[in-house]
Amino acid sequence: GSHTMTCGPTVNFSAATSAALENAVTATINLTISPATTAAETFTVTIGAGTATYGTDYSTTPAGPSTFVVNVPLGATSASFTVTLINDAITEGDETVPFTITGSSGGLSIGSSSSHVFTITDDDNTPTIDFSTLNITVLETAGAQTFTLSFLPTTHPSGSLTIQVTNGPGVVYGSDYTTTPAGGSGTFVVSFGPNVASVSFTATVINDVLAESTETVTFTILSVPVGFAIGANNTATLVIGDNDSPPAVLLPGDLAIVGVNANDNGCSSDRDFISFFCFKEITFGTELILTDNGYERCNAGQWGNTEGTVRMVRTGPAIPAGQVVTFQVNNSGTNVVGMAPDAGWSCTSIGITGTRIALNNGGEQIFFMQGGTWNPGTSNAHNATYTGGSVLYAFSTNPSPPWTAHCSTDPNQRSNLPPGVECFSMAPTSATDFSKYIGPTTSATQRDWIIRIDNTANWSSYPDCNQYWSNGYNWSTAPILPITPGTMTHGLWRGAINGDWFECKNWDDARIPDAATNVVVNATANLNCIVGLSTGLNPGGTGVCATFSQVGGTGTKHMIVDVNSTLNVGGLFRIDNTGSASTLYSTVSTNATLNAGSVEIRGYDATVRSILRAQSIGGVIDVGGNLTIDQGGSLVLGVNSTNYGTCHLGGNFINTQGELNFDENYGRVVMDGTGDQYIQNSNPVENFYDLQVNKPGGDVYLTAPIAIRHQLDLTQGRIFSTPTDLVTLNSGATAINASDASFVHGPLARVGNTPFTFPVGKGTSYRPCGLLDYTASSTFTAEYFPVNPETAIGPLVLPTTLHHISHCEYWTIDRNAGGNARVQLSWDTPESCGVTNGALFELRVARWNGSNWDDRGNGGYTGTFTAGTIVSAAVETAFSPWTLASVTANNPLPIELLSFTATPNGSQVDLRWSTASEQDNAFFTVERGTDGNTFDALWQVPGAGNSQTVQEYADRDASPLPGLSYYRLRQTDFDGTTTVSPAVPVLFRDPQGHLTVVYGTDGTFVQHDFAAGSTMEVLDATGRMAGPAVSVEQGAMRIPADHLAHGAYLVRITDGLRSETVRFVH
């Protein structure tokens, strides 16, 4: 065996117990020391938790109240300390004070008799009155509640006592409760008979219909008869829980689990315990859904269904925010019940019949949810769904891996993590069946509490249930964890951990943004915001939000869409440096994409302090709406030939600043909106490196000059320009892909000395012209006009070497600066109105010299009679309007059609046309269509063959189409060559209908039902007259808009009795 020898001085209590009456004044507690001390020593005495109260029933010398030190002199063989007794007049039981020697100096040992219990014997017989009912907590529906007071001893005369009533905040006597006896005055009296053991009064709660906080009423024993004493339990409380407040609506982050005991079988029975708290008050009627089914157990987006799912409803008074709630999970009887702070919950199974929540040994998951619908699916199919609600918190006791579902290997014990709760989940890295939060419990904001609880270092896992209950916080006591006031802002970037967009703890409310989130990155952030961080949780990932605001202040934080990543912003993307001298950057990296509904870039002064840039290969900024560069803002699309990006734009390009605020170097802008788009710039000219027009619908309109430095790609959609809002291709720039679907509708300038084809046209016709064989670098401006040059410019005056000129079209090619060049014109069918097969050598280039059309020769041609080009015979030194001509009667260019009208007349359409001259005209075909593009032949009318006099024709369509239709003439020569006239719209409409604008191939028309002679006016956007008023004809009337700049206008028709107005775009 073994034993312990103590050879030095040892201190022991002389006796294990002692006692004294409370009127004894003092009592001495003695200790022995053997052998005698060889030096001055000390020992420490600790006062234990007895029934006596320090300061109320006794005190000590040396003074406590928890420990005191006794000094021992040299040579001492004994020691003592004094207990001073406080003699009260209260009848009470005997009270105890435990003393224990818990420490000593180096030369003194603690012996085996180290404890002593001192008893204070009561010497009072005064009847004492206490509350034996200390608290009643009920809902306001509970009705009458009884509070009991007790007497000790029970031998006493009759009398009465006074109770004081104190109402807590919001409590009103008579509205929230009453008492019997009545206490509306603030006090009431309770009478009692002789020798009774107890007396009581009633408090009746009143069920109102008001939403209110939990209310508290305090009852205090104010006075008792002479000869009676008031005991220590002199107060009682009535807590009234509201049943009218709306149930609490919880979001992810409003609830957190702080303890899971998944196997209490070794401590009590086959039960589990789950402890949690909410950051909001849990009001009466609040619902929670709990399930231990695994998410995506076997099917993506679906839940398992062989385990339990229950709906818990709060049936008790409101539980304050921060108070820990513990649920007990039973394997029999009611599946889940409230354990702490009370049992005020109902439980209903909503899973597959017969299933129960039961946390498995060796790994399990539990989910808290609220709202929505749990559809349990088909038994054993693991196809349960949860829709319309929120997963509030997730917990796993599975140590490795914690969030990996599997359909066959331990399927009940594994689960994937549902989306949206990345920061509202816990799976302690050393997880067992017994895990508990052990971190700080000092007051913190909701966000900081979430970060604490999300930290695995603040969790402890225990080997068994005994250690779970005996270590760490005892959550079953329902403590209230202090929460510092303050709200969390969804979408506010904090950058608390790193720069990763997909790290939930980087966001103020610990929730990764979704498509409905308004994201803000401001000066409060710690780090830059990076979508798809290459070293983060989701490299190359796609972030989403509703809007994005990058706001400067005293500091700056940047936004980066990292390599191969995407940020989808459903609405406005805004960079707004509101006051920082540092520059804000939003950067789209290599092969990354920023998609936004619209973009605004601005600073706070003229210095560029806000920059959006896509200057790496594959970097794309795709804007569905407008892109605006305001003061202090800049858009950068490239730095050199290997580092550049692309900007797709579905709305308007708006630069309110200088040309340097848009750094287009090597970058590409693609106008690809479905409607009309405008390029609006305040600087003298806006430069684009590459500009592509690729629009499913609508056109591009200029409001100021633009210049192309490298390439103009005309894929789909027209560019409307004017002499003041001009498109210029700088030296070396090219234009590609022009067609009838895409060209410059207006003037186009070009700088350079290499052959160039001007991609110009009008209406829906691409009608190019060109220059070659320059003598020097020059600047030329070209524009196409689909009108008769003899009418618009001047007639051909015979005799000349020319037989006739085109009556359909002409170009202006003007030299602004530089040398000379040869001129190239083109022809096409039907716009050029007919070129004779086999007679292309008789075509000529003609130039207006101011008084007549000069023959500039045929320097070579390409193509066939349907389409081709011709160049002037020599380098031209003078420039003015140009058109096609012929030296013989061939190449009719065309039959000279004076007019063609189609007018509704009752139930038919009257068709009339006339020609000034005809050449080899076999017949006319009247054609009709519904869309202005596809036509069907109706009938033929013989032509005059050859004629130099005016010929009149008339016919009618007796069965016109309802609604809008188009008519045109097709003229056929004896050799089969055909040309067609511009289409004329006709609208059969309700007599009370409004004006209708119809865009025809040779102009814009307004269809109306006003009488002939009514007045038509064209107004600009401010309502001012944009030209003289004209008298209208019946039916469709061509709007006089040729002289107008491109833009939006109004046309108004008035007959003196009524007036109608409609908008049109020219």
Short mmCIF file of C-alpha atoms in Angstrom, two decimals, residues 561-566 588-593 616-620:
data_model
loop_
_atom_site.label_atom_id
_atom_site.label_comp_id
_atom_site.label_asym_id
_atom_site.label_seq_id
_atom_site.Cartn_x
_atom_site.Cartn_y
_atom_site.Cartn_z
CA VAL A 561 -14.61 40.62 -61.46
CA ASP A 562 -11.79 38.11 -61.39
CA VAL A 563 -10.51 35.94 -64.23
CA ASN A 564 -13.22 33.78 -65.89
CA SER A 565 -15.85 35.13 -63.46
CA THR A 566 -19.16 36.95 -63.92
CA VAL A 588 -13.37 43.38 -65.34
CA SER A 589 -10.50 40.92 -65.70
CA THR A 590 -9.44 38.47 -68.42
CA ASN A 591 -12.39 36.48 -69.81
CA ALA A 592 -14.62 38.01 -67.12
CA THR A 593 -18.01 39.61 -67.64
CA SER A 616 -7.89 42.57 -70.55
CA ILE A 617 -8.48 40.06 -73.34
CA GLY A 618 -11.98 38.65 -73.12
CA GLY A 619 -13.13 41.22 -70.56
CA VAL A 620 -16.74 42.19 -71.30
#
